[in-house]
Every structure is written in structure tokens, then in C-alpha cells.
Amino acid sequence: MLRNDNFLRALSKQPVTRIPLWLMRQAGRYLPEYCETRKRAGGFMTLCQSADLACEVTLQPLARYDLDAAILFSDILTVPDAMGLGLYFETGEGPRFQRPLREEQAINELFAPDPYDSLAYVLDATRVIRKALDNSVPLIGFSGSPYTLACYMVEGGSSKDFRHIKTMLYTRPDLLHRILTVTSQAVTAYLNAQIENGAQAVMLFDTWGGSLSNAAYQEFSLAYMRQIIAGLRRERDGEKIPVIVFTKGGGLWLESIAESGCDAVGLDWTVSLGDARRRVGGKVALQGNLDPNVLFAPPQTIALEAEKVLASYQTAGDDMTGLVFNLGHGISQFTPPEHVHALIEAVHGYPR
């Protein structure tokens, strides 16, 4: 039995002993111990592909901070890499693919990999981390959403204008639907494998869904996340497996996301948490949503800004149930580690 189950209880809108908190990208470059482990590993993918090293960095923020959940250390691009696109990291440019999907033949040959084959290293890490946590806090598994993964797969890496994928979306939507269909199959199998190997909640990161028009978001992003959610295992060993959906820039579609079958909706910092609570009407839990850049401010300001977010949620309902506190996106590598303590103390101590 978990010694701290507040995160899972909040996702089920049950009473909690304190407001649970975890941070997107909580195991990352802002921590000196992470940088040391990554240097010892010799590269990011080596770090991901070693179960022991992935476990080490997953646990590092938990050793430093009083967090309420751990998140599997991996990368969303492991899935397209397993699909044969050839992931590599270019210094100063981030992740790239050797074989981006631009040609019809390559798209028609795309396949959904067996996660127990080409992604076995992620599942090994999941088992090792779950054992090392020793029922202290829950373990979150994750994947990128099909549309977000497709952005990288078609563009060949990060993009500012999404020129290639949006050209495909408007000129050959059939090809993009083919990519999204296969990728949805891959993500469903991948997340179910994470659940089978110990993940106690899973999250879909739809980082680039907010770049779409309203109609395109419904057709090319949300529809495929709905398919994944419908295909996920939602219980293991008698315990519910909650699903969180996070679309960066997705505040316009909050009601639609809440109807997707997920248990919780993640929000970025552009959305009022109180307004979001009123809009979903208790249908789902909410996760978010402090601006990550607040963590560059002095500790007193961090505490005040966190309390504003919490007060917004509280004024929209009778209590604080159904809330998981998080940032509105991943923590910056330039964040002073000591500032995270101020945030955690403010959230766990609310209301003062």
C-alpha cells in the first residue's frame, strides 16, 4: 500500500491530506546531481536506455524535495525512434530524425512497434523504478500524443512554423491520418506496457496540439487521444489507473478534453484554474498550472504566486479536492534548485 497516495486520490477527486504536487520535467538539468549522472552516462539516450541510470535520475528530485509522485525518466521521442526514424541529438539543436516522414511510400510502410521489443529498455526502467520507490509515492508513465509525435516525425525535429506537417495536413490529410493511426496504435500498446510493468498513472503530453486551428485540433489531435484513452488498461491489481491529458495551449478546448474519457486535464499557465474548475464542473480533476518562470523570482514571490493559483481554484468550489498542483509546462533548466523548496512549502502548507 502506498504511504503517500494523495496524487492518486486527487485524480479520483477523493479527499487528500495535502494538495499533491509534482513537476513536469522534475528530473532534469536544473539539478546538479542530474547533470553529473548525465555526464557519467555519456549521452542522453544512454541515460534513457540504462534502467539503473534512469532509476537514479528519477529518484533524485524525490531525495531532494517532498514531492507526491515520481515520473518515469524517458523521452517522448523513444516511440518514433522505435518506429525506425533514427533519433539522434545534435548539439545545440535538440533531437533530430535521420529519416523524417515526407514520402508516401515511407508513410505507408510505417509500423507500430512491439514495446516489449524495441522499447524494452523503457519497461525495464519502469520495473526498476517502481521497485526502488518501495511504495513511497506513485509512479507516472507517459507518452507524447500522436499529433505531437507526428510533428517531430514529419518536421524531422523541432519546428517554429510546422511548415511540413501543416502542408501535409491541408494537402494530403490522408497521409497524416495514416501517420496518426499507426502512432496511436503504438502509443496505446506502449502505455499499456508501462502499466503492466508498474506505472500507476499515465499522461499524454500533447505539446503541439495548441498550434492547430479549432477544427484541426478536434480532427487531428483530440480524436486520436480519445482512441488511445479508450484502448488503455484502466485497472491493475484492483487499483484504478488514472489518465491525464495535457494540451499546451489547449485552454480553448477544455470542455472537449474533459469529455475525452480522461481522469484529469493538465493546464498551462494561460488558463485561470478557477475558471477551468467552473467550466468542467467536477467532471475531471485538474492539474496545473503555475508559470514555470515564476521560479526565477524570490522565494516570497514564488509562494505568493502559488497561493494565487490555489486561491483561484478554491474560490470556484467548496474545497480543494480534485487538484494536482504542477507547473504550466516543464521546469526550466535555469531554475535555482532551492527555489523549488519555496514552491513545495507554499503548496503543501496551503491554506496558511
Coordinates of C-alpha atoms in Angstrom, one line a residue, residues 10-219:
A10 CA -6.7 13.8 -6.1
L11 CA -7.0 12.4 -9.6
S12 CA -10.1 10.5 -8.4
K13 CA -11.4 13.6 -6.7
Q14 CA -11.2 12.0 -3.2
P15 CA -10.2 13.8 0.0
V16 CA -6.4 14.3 0.5
T17 CA -4.3 15.1 3.5
R18 CA -2.5 17.8 1.5
I19 CA -2.6 19.2 -2.0
P20 CA -0.3 16.8 -4.1
L21 CA 2.4 18.3 -6.2
W22 CA 4.9 17.1 -8.8
L23 CA 6.7 19.0 -11.5
M24 CA 6.8 18.3 -15.2
R25 CA 10.5 17.6 -16.1
Q26 CA 11.3 17.4 -12.4
A27 CA 14.3 15.1 -13.1
G28 CA 16.3 17.5 -15.3
R29 CA 19.1 19.8 -16.0
Y30 CA 18.3 22.3 -13.2
L31 CA 19.5 19.7 -10.7
P32 CA 23.4 19.4 -10.4
E33 CA 23.1 15.7 -9.5
Y34 CA 21.2 15.1 -12.7
C35 CA 23.9 16.8 -14.8
E36 CA 26.5 14.7 -13.1
T37 CA 24.7 11.5 -13.8
R38 CA 24.1 12.5 -17.4
K39 CA 27.8 13.3 -17.9
R40 CA 28.7 9.9 -16.4
A41 CA 26.3 8.3 -18.8
G42 CA 27.9 10.0 -21.8
G43 CA 24.7 11.0 -23.5
F44 CA 21.0 11.5 -23.1
M45 CA 19.9 8.3 -24.9
T46 CA 22.4 6.2 -23.0
L47 CA 20.8 7.6 -19.8
C48 CA 17.4 6.7 -21.0
Q49 CA 18.4 3.2 -22.1
S50 CA 20.1 2.2 -18.8
A51 CA 17.4 1.1 -16.3
D52 CA 19.7 1.8 -13.4
L53 CA 20.7 5.3 -14.5
A54 CA 17.1 6.1 -15.5
C55 CA 16.1 5.0 -12.0
E56 CA 18.8 7.1 -10.4
V57 CA 17.7 10.3 -12.0
T58 CA 14.0 9.6 -11.5
L59 CA 14.7 9.3 -7.7
Q60 CA 17.0 12.4 -7.5
P61 CA 14.2 15.0 -7.2
L62 CA 12.4 12.8 -4.6
A63 CA 15.5 12.7 -2.5
R64 CA 15.8 16.5 -2.6
Y65 CA 12.2 17.5 -2.4
D66 CA 9.0 16.4 -0.7
L67 CA 7.1 15.5 -3.9
D68 CA 3.9 13.5 -4.2
A69 CA 4.7 11.5 -7.4
A70 CA 7.6 10.2 -9.5
I71 CA 7.6 10.3 -13.3
L72 CA 9.4 7.7 -15.4
F73 CA 12.6 9.2 -16.8
S74 CA 12.4 8.8 -20.6
D75 CA 11.6 10.8 -23.7
I76 CA 8.5 11.1 -25.8
L77 CA 10.6 10.5 -29.0
T78 CA 11.5 7.0 -28.0
V79 CA 8.3 5.8 -29.8
P80 CA 9.1 7.3 -33.3
D81 CA 12.7 6.1 -32.8
A82 CA 11.3 2.6 -32.3
M83 CA 9.3 3.1 -35.5
G84 CA 12.6 3.3 -37.4
L85 CA 13.1 7.1 -37.9
G86 CA 16.6 7.2 -36.4
L87 CA 16.6 9.5 -33.4
Y88 CA 19.8 11.4 -32.7
F89 CA 20.7 14.5 -30.8
E90 CA 22.5 17.4 -32.5
T91 CA 24.5 19.7 -30.2
G92 CA 22.7 23.0 -29.8
E93 CA 19.7 21.8 -31.9
G94 CA 18.0 19.2 -29.8
P95 CA 16.5 16.0 -31.1
R96 CA 16.5 15.2 -34.8
F97 CA 15.4 12.3 -37.0
Q98 CA 17.5 10.8 -39.8
R99 CA 14.5 9.7 -41.8
P100 CA 11.6 12.2 -41.4
L101 CA 8.3 11.2 -42.9
R102 CA 7.8 13.1 -46.1
E103 CA 7.3 10.4 -48.8
E104 CA 4.1 8.5 -49.3
Q105 CA 5.9 5.1 -49.5
A106 CA 7.6 5.6 -46.2
I107 CA 4.4 6.6 -44.6
N108 CA 2.6 3.6 -45.9
E109 CA 5.4 1.4 -44.6
L110 CA 5.1 2.9 -41.1
F111 CA 4.5 0.3 -38.4
A112 CA 3.6 0.2 -34.7
P113 CA 6.5 -1.5 -32.8
D114 CA 6.2 -4.1 -30.1
P115 CA 7.0 -2.2 -26.9
Y116 CA 8.4 -5.4 -25.4
D117 CA 11.0 -5.5 -28.2
S118 CA 12.3 -2.1 -29.3
L119 CA 11.1 -0.3 -26.2
A120 CA 12.0 -3.0 -23.7
Y121 CA 14.6 -0.6 -22.0
V122 CA 11.8 1.7 -21.0
L123 CA 9.8 -1.1 -19.5
D124 CA 12.9 -2.4 -17.7
A125 CA 13.3 1.1 -16.2
T126 CA 9.7 1.2 -15.2
R127 CA 10.1 -2.1 -13.2
V128 CA 13.3 -1.0 -11.6
I129 CA 11.9 2.5 -10.6
R130 CA 8.7 1.0 -9.2
K131 CA 10.7 -1.4 -7.0
A132 CA 13.1 1.4 -5.9
L133 CA 10.2 3.6 -4.9
D134 CA 9.1 1.0 -2.4
N135 CA 5.5 2.2 -2.3
S136 CA 6.5 5.7 -1.2
V137 CA 4.8 7.6 -3.9
P138 CA 3.0 6.7 -7.2
L139 CA 4.9 6.3 -10.5
I140 CA 3.6 8.1 -13.6
G141 CA 4.2 6.7 -17.0
F142 CA 3.8 8.8 -20.2
S143 CA 3.9 9.3 -23.9
G144 CA 3.7 12.0 -26.4
S145 CA 0.3 12.4 -28.1
P146 CA 0.1 11.1 -31.7
Y147 CA -0.1 14.7 -33.2
T148 CA 2.9 15.9 -31.1
L149 CA 4.9 12.9 -32.1
A150 CA 3.8 13.4 -35.8
C151 CA 5.1 16.9 -35.6
Y152 CA 8.6 15.7 -34.9
M153 CA 8.3 12.8 -37.3
V154 CA 7.3 14.9 -40.2
E155 CA 9.4 18.0 -39.5
G156 CA 12.4 15.9 -38.6
G157 CA 12.9 17.7 -35.3
S158 CA 11.7 20.8 -33.5
S159 CA 9.9 23.5 -35.6
K160 CA 8.9 27.1 -35.2
D161 CA 6.3 27.1 -38.0
F162 CA 5.3 23.4 -38.5
R163 CA 5.5 24.0 -42.2
H164 CA 5.9 20.4 -43.4
I165 CA 3.2 18.8 -41.2
K166 CA 0.7 21.6 -41.8
T167 CA 1.3 21.4 -45.5
M168 CA 0.6 17.7 -45.3
L169 CA -2.5 18.3 -43.1
Y170 CA -4.1 20.6 -45.7
T171 CA -2.9 19.0 -48.9
R172 CA -2.7 15.3 -48.1
P173 CA -4.7 14.7 -44.9
D174 CA -5.0 11.1 -45.8
L175 CA -1.2 10.7 -45.2
L176 CA -1.3 12.5 -41.9
H177 CA -4.2 10.3 -40.8
R178 CA -2.2 7.3 -41.7
I179 CA 0.7 8.5 -39.5
L180 CA -1.6 9.3 -36.6
T181 CA -3.5 6.0 -36.9
V182 CA -0.3 3.9 -36.7
T183 CA 1.2 6.2 -34.0
S184 CA -2.0 5.9 -31.9
Q185 CA -1.7 2.1 -32.0
A186 CA 2.0 2.4 -30.9
V187 CA 1.2 4.7 -28.1
T188 CA -1.7 2.6 -26.8
A189 CA 0.5 -0.5 -26.7
Y190 CA 3.4 1.4 -25.2
L191 CA 1.3 2.9 -22.3
N192 CA -0.4 -0.4 -21.6
A193 CA 3.0 -2.0 -21.4
Q194 CA 4.1 0.7 -18.9
I195 CA 1.0 0.0 -16.8
E196 CA 1.7 -3.7 -16.9
N197 CA 5.2 -3.1 -15.7
G198 CA 4.3 -0.8 -12.8
A199 CA 3.1 2.7 -13.9
Q200 CA 0.2 3.7 -11.6
A201 CA -1.0 6.6 -13.7
V202 CA -0.3 7.7 -17.3
M203 CA -0.1 11.0 -19.0
L204 CA -0.4 12.1 -22.6
F205 CA 1.8 15.1 -23.5
D206 CA 0.1 17.0 -26.4
T207 CA 2.8 19.7 -26.6
W208 CA 2.0 20.9 -30.1
G209 CA -1.8 20.4 -30.2
G210 CA -2.3 24.1 -29.3
S211 CA -0.7 25.1 -32.6
L212 CA -3.7 23.8 -34.5
S213 CA -7.0 25.5 -35.5
N214 CA -10.1 24.5 -33.7
A215 CA -11.3 22.2 -36.4
A216 CA -7.9 20.7 -36.9
Y217 CA -7.4 20.1 -33.2
Q218 CA -10.6 18.1 -33.0
E219 CA -9.8 16.0 -36.0

